Amino acid sequence: MVEETKRSTTTTPAAPAPAATRGRIDKRRAILAAAEAVFTREGYTLAGIDAIAAEAGVSKPTIYNHLGGKENLFRTVVVEAAIESSGRILAALEVFPTDAEELHPRLTAIAHRVVQCQAGEKGWALQRLVYAEAARFPDLYDTIREGGTVRIVDALAGRLARLAHGGHLDIDDPVTAANQFLALISGDLPTLTALGTRPVDDAALHRAVTAGVTTFLRAFTPRAQSAGPPAPGTGEGAPASGTLTAPPRR
Amino acid sequence: MVEETKRSTTTTPAAPAPAATRGRIDKRRAILAAAEAVFTREGYTLAGIDAIAAEAGVSKPTIYNHLGGKENLFRTVVVEAAIESSGRILAALEVFPTDAEELHPRLTAIAHRVVQCQAGEKGWALQRLVYAEAARFPDLYDTIREGGTVRIVDALAGRLARLAHGGHLDIDDPVTAANQFLALISGDLPTLTALGTRPVDDAALHRAVTAGVTTFLRAFTPRAQSAGPPAPGTGEGAPASGTLTAPPRR
DNA sequence: GTTAATTTTTACTCGCGAGTTTAGTTAACT
DNA sequence: AGTTAACTAAACTCGCGAGTAAAAATTAAC
């Protein structure tokens, strides 16, 4: 990156087109990108400003000019990453079934995309960072939560409430149900990814997500439904929705 | 000027606390206890050997004598804490229902005790430590998992399998069900404790655990059971097992 | 083309913490 | 007694990383 500047001392920053108010704003982007990479790779304390500067192709004081000290840099990186990540998850929830048609496979597809966002490199790295520095920056979790998690749960709860209102799901408390849905589909994530230190086994992940959706639907599918609503469809290991069609009552 | 200091040094180290030396080798215990406290309070990097030594009432070289450097000390602390924590959880699983009698309240009680172990100061601190240093000590998670999590899941899966075998639960894959049970009862834990940085709201925790058990039973209770199997019992906020008897459809 | 502005760079300060060394002290063992 | 082994206290080494100051270069303006 910025290979042009490699020219020994004759740096050609190439502040090109914009005659706007500021000329060097792309440096900020580079710094933030590099900081995210280094922070997620090394953690807060091990990450050195010098390393970030090197990776950004920028010198150390530049970082102090654009963003304050290390702490502010960290906060900025984490918050931006959280916003982006939760945005992706919200986008995945955008297309949500509104009826019982093919509910199981469609929910599974959505769940899988949500989990992919969490299991991805950036998602887990962010998670680890926040966990790691929760003692040092206690407010970060609140910030992320209010800006990300809460919105995700709310969105999901709204979708679930609509399904419940239509009689397709038997849900009392949509927020609780949303939390449980998320817990069911991503509960195995730490194990499967070894806290994000290993690449995910996609097959196992898919199996776990499918099983989570199956259990969720087994819990919240209305009992009185006539035709089997949670179509077996992607029958994997655990669905066993055969039992869903209610065996003889004792 | 220095000679004067020499003089004073001869007198200074004398007259330590007479009861200072209780035993010989239980210093190790003191060191580990202090290290656990400091590590969990400050995190790996911020924790200083000096602080640990001070808190243990021990001098710095003693730490290097008994346990190697900082890294080994950390590993020892984490592994021991994990063993102890998982031992408590296994103990909580010891008394497990073997029939459908009072299943919901009894499962809730067990779940609550399990969650308490995870939500407690030590549990969360351990979790945060492992998360935080997963990048630096990738093997730690595996160690803890093999020594703790796996045994817990296995034990729980065995108990669930017994219930399923007796026809009291409708479970295909006990291991998956065990994971889901754990996910359901402790999925809200990060939120409720703010990653362990805040004291838990016991009422909210109890509510979340109860809701998790309710959902679990709604998913896995055989449909053929006569009277409402998951007895309302500890009705709190979300149980609403009333909905289990099919609510008005819209 | 010169000047004045702001970046960027190079090189520095400064503090902190891990790990070690030394000297001196207490307690146990024979 | 005398010897040995564990422990303490304090000073020291050493490396590393955050933050800063002043020089150097580049751009924008005139």
XYZ file of C-alpha atoms (C1' of nucleotides) in Angstrom:
560
model
C 0.000 0.000 0.000
C 1.191 3.454 -0.766
C 4.060 1.887 -2.639
C 4.588 5.210 -4.284
C 5.797 6.714 -1.046
C 8.551 4.174 -0.856
C 10.649 6.582 -2.842
C 13.347 7.006 -0.221
C 12.898 10.428 1.282
C 11.025 12.011 -1.564
C 7.628 11.043 -0.303
C 4.949 11.593 -2.835
C 1.832 11.517 -0.676
C -0.168 12.051 -3.787
C -2.842 14.071 -2.116
C -4.739 13.992 -5.348
C -8.146 15.110 -6.313
C -9.827 16.687 -3.346
C -9.200 20.299 -2.702
C -11.584 19.893 0.157
C -11.124 21.281 3.609
C -8.626 18.586 4.504
C -6.251 16.800 2.292
C -4.983 13.880 4.356
C -8.066 12.083 5.435
C -7.245 8.855 3.680
C -4.395 8.524 6.129
C -6.962 8.255 8.833
C -8.580 5.352 7.070
C -5.270 3.642 6.601
C -4.439 4.118 10.252
C -7.744 2.730 11.398
C -7.494 -0.253 9.100
C -3.988 -1.029 10.256
C -4.934 -0.496 13.885
C -7.837 -2.889 13.547
C -5.573 -5.486 12.028
C -2.855 -5.150 14.636
C -5.204 -4.874 17.585
C -7.162 -7.921 16.583
C -3.997 -9.837 15.925
C -2.077 -8.909 19.049
C -4.521 -7.547 21.551
C -4.462 -4.134 23.143
C -1.302 -4.241 25.192
C 0.817 -6.187 22.788
C -0.134 -3.995 19.884
C 2.495 -1.307 19.451
C 1.888 2.080 17.969
C 4.993 1.551 15.910
C 3.625 -1.660 14.491
C 0.378 0.061 13.589
C 2.227 2.949 12.028
C 4.363 0.576 10.006
C 1.371 -1.430 8.822
C -0.448 1.742 7.876
C 2.557 3.058 5.978
C 2.509 6.074 8.225
C 4.738 7.454 10.899
C 3.976 7.418 14.569
C 3.244 11.089 15.221
C 0.771 11.045 12.391
C -1.300 8.689 14.444
C -1.151 11.046 17.362
C -2.183 13.886 15.108
C -5.174 12.200 13.594
C -6.400 10.289 16.617
C -5.334 10.976 20.120
C -3.384 8.387 22.035
C -3.523 4.641 21.951
C -6.671 4.462 24.004
C -8.689 6.695 21.728
C -7.416 4.796 18.734
C -8.546 1.558 20.276
C -11.967 2.902 21.141
C -12.457 4.229 17.639
C -11.442 0.962 16.058
C -13.669 -1.140 18.262
C -16.722 1.039 17.918
C -16.411 1.271 14.146
C -15.905 -2.466 13.840
C -18.901 -3.112 16.042
C -21.111 -0.825 13.998
C -20.035 -2.480 10.797
C -20.476 -5.961 12.176
C -23.910 -5.341 13.599
C -24.870 -3.687 10.352
C -24.073 -6.864 8.495
C -26.110 -8.909 10.915
C -29.028 -6.518 10.635
C -28.801 -6.827 6.887
C -28.972 -10.586 7.212
C -32.190 -10.201 9.196
C -33.687 -7.970 6.546
C -35.173 -10.825 4.591
C -37.253 -12.600 7.165
C -40.149 -14.962 6.638
C -43.532 -13.609 7.546
C -45.431 -16.847 7.319
C -44.899 -20.484 8.138
C -43.983 -21.344 4.597
C -40.683 -23.197 4.600
C -39.988 -21.740 7.975
C -37.297 -24.144 9.015
C -35.026 -23.862 5.999
C -35.505 -20.145 5.713
C -34.740 -19.553 9.360
C -31.749 -21.809 9.080
C -30.437 -19.845 6.146
C -30.765 -16.591 8.041
C -29.269 -18.092 11.158
C -26.369 -19.366 9.188
C -25.650 -15.973 7.749
C -25.878 -14.377 11.177
C -23.521 -16.907 12.632
C -21.125 -16.413 9.754
C -20.916 -12.755 10.694
C -20.034 -13.670 14.241
C -17.691 -16.461 13.306
C -15.774 -14.435 10.786
C -12.311 -13.224 11.556
C -13.379 -9.710 12.344
C -16.366 -10.696 14.394
C -14.466 -12.946 16.732
C -11.518 -10.676 16.947
C -13.796 -7.888 18.029
C -15.448 -10.110 20.569
C -12.132 -11.161 22.003
C -10.921 -7.598 22.200
C -13.966 -6.457 24.086
C -13.815 -9.399 26.437
C -10.147 -8.915 26.987
C -10.318 -5.249 27.818
C -13.644 -5.275 29.587
C -11.837 -4.600 32.831
C -9.886 -1.680 31.406
C -12.633 -0.151 29.271
C -15.881 -1.124 30.950
C -17.888 1.358 28.940
C -16.929 -0.224 25.632
C -19.252 -3.144 26.140
C -22.147 -0.846 26.888
C -21.411 1.226 23.830
C -21.225 -1.776 21.576
C -24.267 -3.288 23.123
C -26.432 -0.237 22.714
C -25.222 0.362 19.193
C -25.235 -3.248 18.062
C -26.606 -6.064 20.126
C -29.688 -4.273 21.283
C -30.613 -3.302 17.767
C -30.106 -6.850 16.569
C -32.214 -8.332 19.328
C -34.896 -5.725 18.771
C -34.997 -6.359 15.063
C -35.150 -10.098 15.540
C -37.762 -9.753 18.253
C -39.871 -7.653 15.930
C -39.692 -10.250 13.197
C -40.535 -13.021 15.620
C -43.421 -11.007 17.045
C -44.837 -10.626 13.588
C -44.653 -14.383 13.104
C -46.290 -14.883 16.483
C -48.979 -12.373 15.700
C -49.750 -14.255 12.548
C -50.164 -17.425 14.549
C -47.121 -19.035 13.014
C -45.158 -19.089 16.223
C -46.222 -19.409 19.815
C -44.187 -16.679 21.448
C -45.008 -14.796 24.590
C -42.038 -12.580 25.016
C -40.395 -11.827 21.675
C -37.292 -10.318 23.218
C -36.632 -13.390 25.316
C -37.315 -15.575 22.325
C -34.922 -13.547 20.216
C -32.182 -13.907 22.795
C -32.828 -17.610 22.988
C -32.735 -17.920 19.231
C -29.369 -16.248 19.137
C -28.117 -18.356 22.026
C -29.262 -21.546 20.324
C -27.699 -20.830 16.972
C -24.421 -19.440 18.220
C -23.944 -21.194 21.512
C -21.453 -23.637 20.076
C -19.438 -20.944 18.404
C -16.711 -20.561 21.010
C -16.075 -24.272 20.933
C -16.206 -24.621 17.195
C -13.834 -21.779 16.516
C -11.655 -22.282 19.577
C -12.387 -18.679 20.507
C -11.639 -17.550 17.031
C -8.140 -18.918 16.956
C -8.954 -21.640 14.480
C -10.751 -21.574 11.158
C -14.263 -22.866 11.456
C -15.307 -26.299 10.378
C -18.156 -25.280 8.129
C -19.896 -28.616 8.255
C -19.929 -28.706 12.031
C -21.044 -25.115 12.163
C -23.892 -25.760 9.809
C -24.923 -28.775 11.821
C -24.967 -26.814 15.049
C -26.926 -23.954 13.548
C -29.460 -26.306 12.032
C -29.881 -28.109 15.309
C -30.383 -24.795 17.066
C -33.086 -23.711 14.667
C -34.752 -27.084 14.999
C -34.859 -26.837 18.751
C -36.098 -23.283 18.553
C -38.941 -24.291 16.294
C -39.754 -27.320 18.387
C -40.172 -25.000 21.328
C -42.135 -22.270 19.616
C -44.143 -23.927 16.876
C -47.818 -23.872 17.805
C -49.004 -27.307 18.831
C -52.385 -27.112 17.209
C -51.060 -26.705 13.711
C -52.469 -29.259 11.342
C -49.998 -29.760 8.568
C -46.402 -30.168 9.618
C -45.186 -26.564 9.682
C -41.473 -26.996 10.208
C -40.858 -28.904 7.046
C -38.062 -31.387 7.566
C -36.344 -30.107 4.508
C -32.650 -29.922 5.377
C -32.857 -32.919 7.599
C -29.410 -33.284 9.081
C -28.628 -34.916 12.369
C -30.966 -33.613 14.968
C -34.082 -32.250 13.321
C -36.201 -35.246 14.086
C -39.199 -33.154 13.323
C -40.973 -36.413 12.938
C -41.614 -36.213 16.619
C -43.105 -32.843 15.994
C -46.154 -34.348 14.468
C -47.228 -35.333 17.902
C -47.253 -38.934 18.901
C -50.398 -40.314 20.551
C -51.124 -38.498 23.739
C -50.130 -41.110 26.231
C 27.339 7.969 52.175
C 26.839 4.502 50.970
C 28.469 2.889 53.967
C 25.809 4.385 56.129
C 23.210 2.658 54.077
C 25.064 -0.572 54.481
C 24.819 -0.196 58.180
C 21.162 0.427 58.147
C 20.525 -2.519 55.883
C 21.864 -4.845 58.496
C 19.296 -3.621 60.955
C 16.394 -3.159 58.613
C 15.754 -6.724 57.428
C 15.763 -7.938 60.991
C 12.640 -8.175 63.073
C 10.140 -9.461 60.572
C 6.854 -10.778 61.742
C 7.597 -13.752 63.943
C 4.621 -15.651 62.642
C 5.681 -14.881 59.097
C 6.705 -18.400 58.350
C 3.718 -20.603 58.896
C 4.733 -23.594 56.936
C 7.298 -24.170 54.303
C 5.724 -25.071 51.067
C 2.243 -23.616 51.421
C 3.800 -20.428 50.095
C 2.939 -21.889 46.777
C -0.708 -21.822 47.689
C -0.483 -18.239 48.805
C 1.262 -17.262 45.606
C -1.318 -18.976 43.449
C -4.186 -17.412 45.355
C -2.707 -13.957 45.072
C -1.867 -14.496 41.431
C -5.411 -15.541 40.698
C -6.722 -12.455 42.430
C -4.396 -10.062 40.667
C -4.677 -11.697 37.266
C -8.430 -11.729 37.372
C -8.511 -8.157 38.571
C -5.989 -6.657 36.177
C -5.563 -9.053 33.315
C -2.365 -10.711 32.224
C -0.299 -7.801 31.035
C -1.347 -5.307 33.654
C -0.747 -7.733 36.473
C 2.688 -7.158 37.929
C 4.804 -9.756 39.602
C 5.510 -7.247 42.326
C 1.816 -6.792 42.968
C 1.319 -10.529 43.171
C 4.254 -10.870 45.509
C 2.933 -8.115 47.717
C -0.547 -9.586 47.810
C 0.847 -12.995 48.630
C 3.006 -11.612 51.393
C 5.987 -13.093 49.642
C 9.044 -11.721 47.971
C 9.501 -11.684 44.262
C 12.267 -14.279 43.910
C 10.174 -16.749 45.844
C 7.675 -16.661 43.023
C 10.399 -17.403 40.528
C 11.602 -20.221 42.719
C 8.264 -21.947 43.086
C 6.808 -21.328 39.672
C 8.844 -20.309 36.726
C 8.149 -16.971 35.119
C 4.992 -15.027 34.670
C 3.713 -17.203 31.881
C 3.941 -20.427 33.803
C 2.340 -18.775 36.793
C -0.528 -17.657 34.623
C -1.014 -21.067 33.089
C -1.032 -22.737 36.467
C -3.547 -20.304 37.853
C -5.906 -20.618 34.923
C -5.801 -24.384 34.754
C -6.352 -24.809 38.470
C -9.205 -22.336 38.464
C -10.795 -24.093 35.534
C -10.569 -27.454 37.217
C -12.103 -26.110 40.369
C -14.862 -24.300 38.534
C -15.845 -27.255 36.427
C -15.747 -29.402 39.529
C -18.353 -27.208 41.136
C -20.537 -27.382 38.066
C -20.203 -31.148 37.935
C -21.212 -31.262 41.570
C -24.280 -29.217 40.774
C -25.210 -31.789 38.140
C -24.818 -34.609 40.613
C -28.393 -34.431 41.816
C -30.339 -34.766 38.636
C -33.950 -35.826 38.203
C -34.475 -39.240 36.708
C -38.174 -38.959 36.105
C -40.642 -36.333 34.985
C -41.693 -35.515 38.516
C -41.417 -31.785 39.069
C -39.081 -31.633 36.145
C -39.312 -27.947 35.476
C -38.581 -26.643 38.958
C -35.901 -29.206 39.579
C -34.152 -28.489 36.306
C -34.436 -24.791 37.006
C -32.806 -25.224 40.376
C -29.929 -27.111 38.849
C -29.608 -24.654 36.016
C -29.548 -21.820 38.446
C -26.737 -23.359 40.396
C -24.786 -24.017 37.230
C -25.238 -20.460 36.070
C -24.216 -19.156 39.461
C -20.922 -20.954 39.037
C -20.387 -19.254 35.714
C -21.646 -15.875 36.829
C -19.590 -15.800 39.984
C -16.602 -13.552 40.223
C -14.142 -16.320 39.618
C -16.028 -17.917 36.799
C -16.281 -14.780 34.746
C -12.836 -13.641 35.553
C -11.513 -16.942 34.300
C -13.582 -16.670 31.168
C -12.342 -13.180 30.472
C -8.763 -14.196 31.033
C -8.981 -17.068 28.618
C -10.739 -14.968 26.026
C -8.294 -12.157 26.458
C -5.202 -14.261 26.079
C -6.540 -16.721 23.562
C -4.265 -15.186 20.966
C -1.205 -15.414 23.182
C -1.917 -18.812 24.750
C -4.003 -20.665 22.216
C -3.517 -23.992 23.949
C -5.111 -22.797 27.168
C -8.597 -22.984 25.759
C -8.073 -26.544 24.610
C -6.723 -27.525 27.986
C -9.614 -26.003 29.841
C -12.092 -27.436 27.434
C -10.821 -30.975 27.682
C -10.552 -30.794 31.432
C -13.779 -28.937 32.080
C -16.310 -28.181 29.417
C -16.224 -31.566 27.800
C -16.759 -33.333 31.084
C -19.651 -31.058 31.927
C -21.339 -31.578 28.610
C -20.782 -35.315 28.828
C -22.231 -35.505 32.316
C -25.237 -33.442 31.363
C -25.734 -35.414 28.176
C -25.709 -38.614 30.185
C -28.360 -37.338 32.552
C -30.496 -36.134 29.683
C -30.076 -39.433 27.883
C -31.345 -41.240 30.925
C -34.418 -39.028 31.002
C -34.916 -39.623 27.313
C -34.512 -43.348 27.744
C -37.213 -43.309 30.390
C -39.510 -41.573 27.972
C -39.523 -38.369 29.960
C -37.769 -36.322 27.325
C -37.773 -36.547 23.566
C -34.113 -36.251 22.787
C -32.303 -37.589 19.786
C -28.804 -36.404 20.328
C -28.047 -35.955 24.016
C -24.802 -34.109 23.448
C -26.443 -31.538 21.211
C -29.280 -31.202 23.669
C -26.827 -30.684 26.507
C -25.066 -27.943 24.609
C -28.362 -26.325 23.831
C -29.442 -26.545 27.438
C -26.295 -24.778 28.515
C -26.661 -22.203 25.772
C -30.256 -21.510 26.759
C -29.634 -21.060 30.439
C -26.473 -19.038 30.157
C -26.886 -17.225 26.889
C -27.880 -13.996 28.553
C -25.019 -14.105 30.977
C -22.678 -11.754 29.135
C -25.358 -9.154 28.891
C -26.593 -9.521 32.432
C -23.191 -9.261 34.002
C -21.749 -6.850 31.473
C -18.989 -9.373 30.872
C -18.484 -9.814 34.557
C -17.743 -6.206 35.258
C -20.977 -5.623 37.100
C -22.643 -7.529 39.922
C -25.444 -9.661 38.646
C -29.054 -8.703 39.030
C -30.245 -11.893 40.660
C -33.858 -11.400 39.725
C -33.064 -10.888 36.063
C -30.680 -13.816 36.101
C -33.273 -16.070 37.641
C -35.801 -14.932 35.118
C -33.477 -15.653 32.204
C -32.556 -19.079 33.547
C -36.177 -19.981 34.127
C -37.083 -18.866 30.651
C -34.255 -20.952 29.255
C -35.398 -24.073 31.062
C -38.948 -23.442 29.957
C -37.914 -23.213 26.337
C -35.746 -26.284 26.659
C -38.616 -28.281 28.073
C -41.024 -26.940 25.512
C -38.685 -28.248 22.859
C -37.929 -31.609 24.388
C -40.936 -32.613 26.410
C -42.708 -35.498 24.724
C -45.972 -34.318 23.258
C -47.919 -37.274 24.526
C -47.615 -36.357 28.170
C -50.947 -35.948 29.950
C -51.154 -32.988 32.292
C -48.906 -30.027 31.676
C -45.538 -31.595 32.327
C -43.424 -28.500 32.884
C -45.217 -27.524 36.053
C -45.558 -23.769 36.348
C -44.068 -23.898 39.786
C -41.598 -21.034 40.029
C -43.645 -18.821 37.810
C -41.686 -15.624 37.410
C -41.850 -13.393 34.400
C -41.353 -15.426 31.352
C -42.174 -19.012 32.175
C -45.669 -18.623 30.926
C -46.060 -22.313 30.659
C -49.672 -21.380 30.288
C -48.851 -20.804 26.705
C -47.782 -24.384 26.612
C -51.398 -25.360 26.654
C -51.851 -23.599 23.373
C -52.941 -20.002 23.613
C -55.727 -18.438 21.591
C -54.666 -18.454 18.050
C -54.879 -14.789 17.156
C 9.130 31.629 -7.550
C 8.741 32.579 -3.028
C 6.502 32.169 1.299
C 3.624 30.227 4.880
C 0.990 26.610 6.299
C 0.613 21.836 7.905
C 2.325 17.067 7.664
C 5.662 13.737 8.176
C 10.013 12.084 9.716
C 13.858 11.175 12.588
C 15.505 10.860 16.947
C 14.817 11.430 21.537
C 12.936 11.082 26.576
C 10.976 8.629 30.055
C 8.758 5.291 32.821
C 7.553 0.711 33.733
C 7.947 -4.023 34.518
C 10.166 -8.772 34.031
C 13.718 -11.194 35.661
C 18.257 -11.504 38.343
C 21.755 -10.854 41.668
C 23.530 -10.264 46.301
C 23.571 -10.216 50.997
C 21.590 -11.227 55.054
C 18.041 -14.048 58.114
C 15.334 -17.593 59.923
C 14.246 -22.325 60.631
C 15.063 -27.129 60.458
C 18.122 -31.283 60.502
C 22.299 -34.003 62.480
C 26.890 -26.266 68.864
C 27.180 -26.227 62.920
C 25.394 -26.859 58.483
C 22.014 -26.493 55.022
C 18.037 -24.904 52.760
C 14.328 -21.773 52.229
C 13.021 -17.010 52.407
C 13.361 -11.826 52.351
C 14.657 -7.376 50.975
C 16.696 -4.290 48.027
C 19.191 -2.832 44.394
C 20.182 -3.517 39.593
C 19.907 -4.749 34.393
C 17.645 -4.511 30.416
C 14.401 -4.063 26.874
C 10.313 -2.177 25.238
C 6.809 0.941 24.148
C 4.093 5.384 24.725
C 4.392 9.868 23.878
C 7.035 14.284 22.239
C 10.170 17.858 20.017
C 12.268 19.858 16.517
C 14.015 19.224 11.836
C 12.718 18.344 6.905
C 9.699 18.201 3.099
C 5.686 19.031 0.639
C 1.727 21.459 -0.616
C -1.173 25.604 -1.164
C -1.361 30.453 -1.710
C 0.210 34.563 -3.459
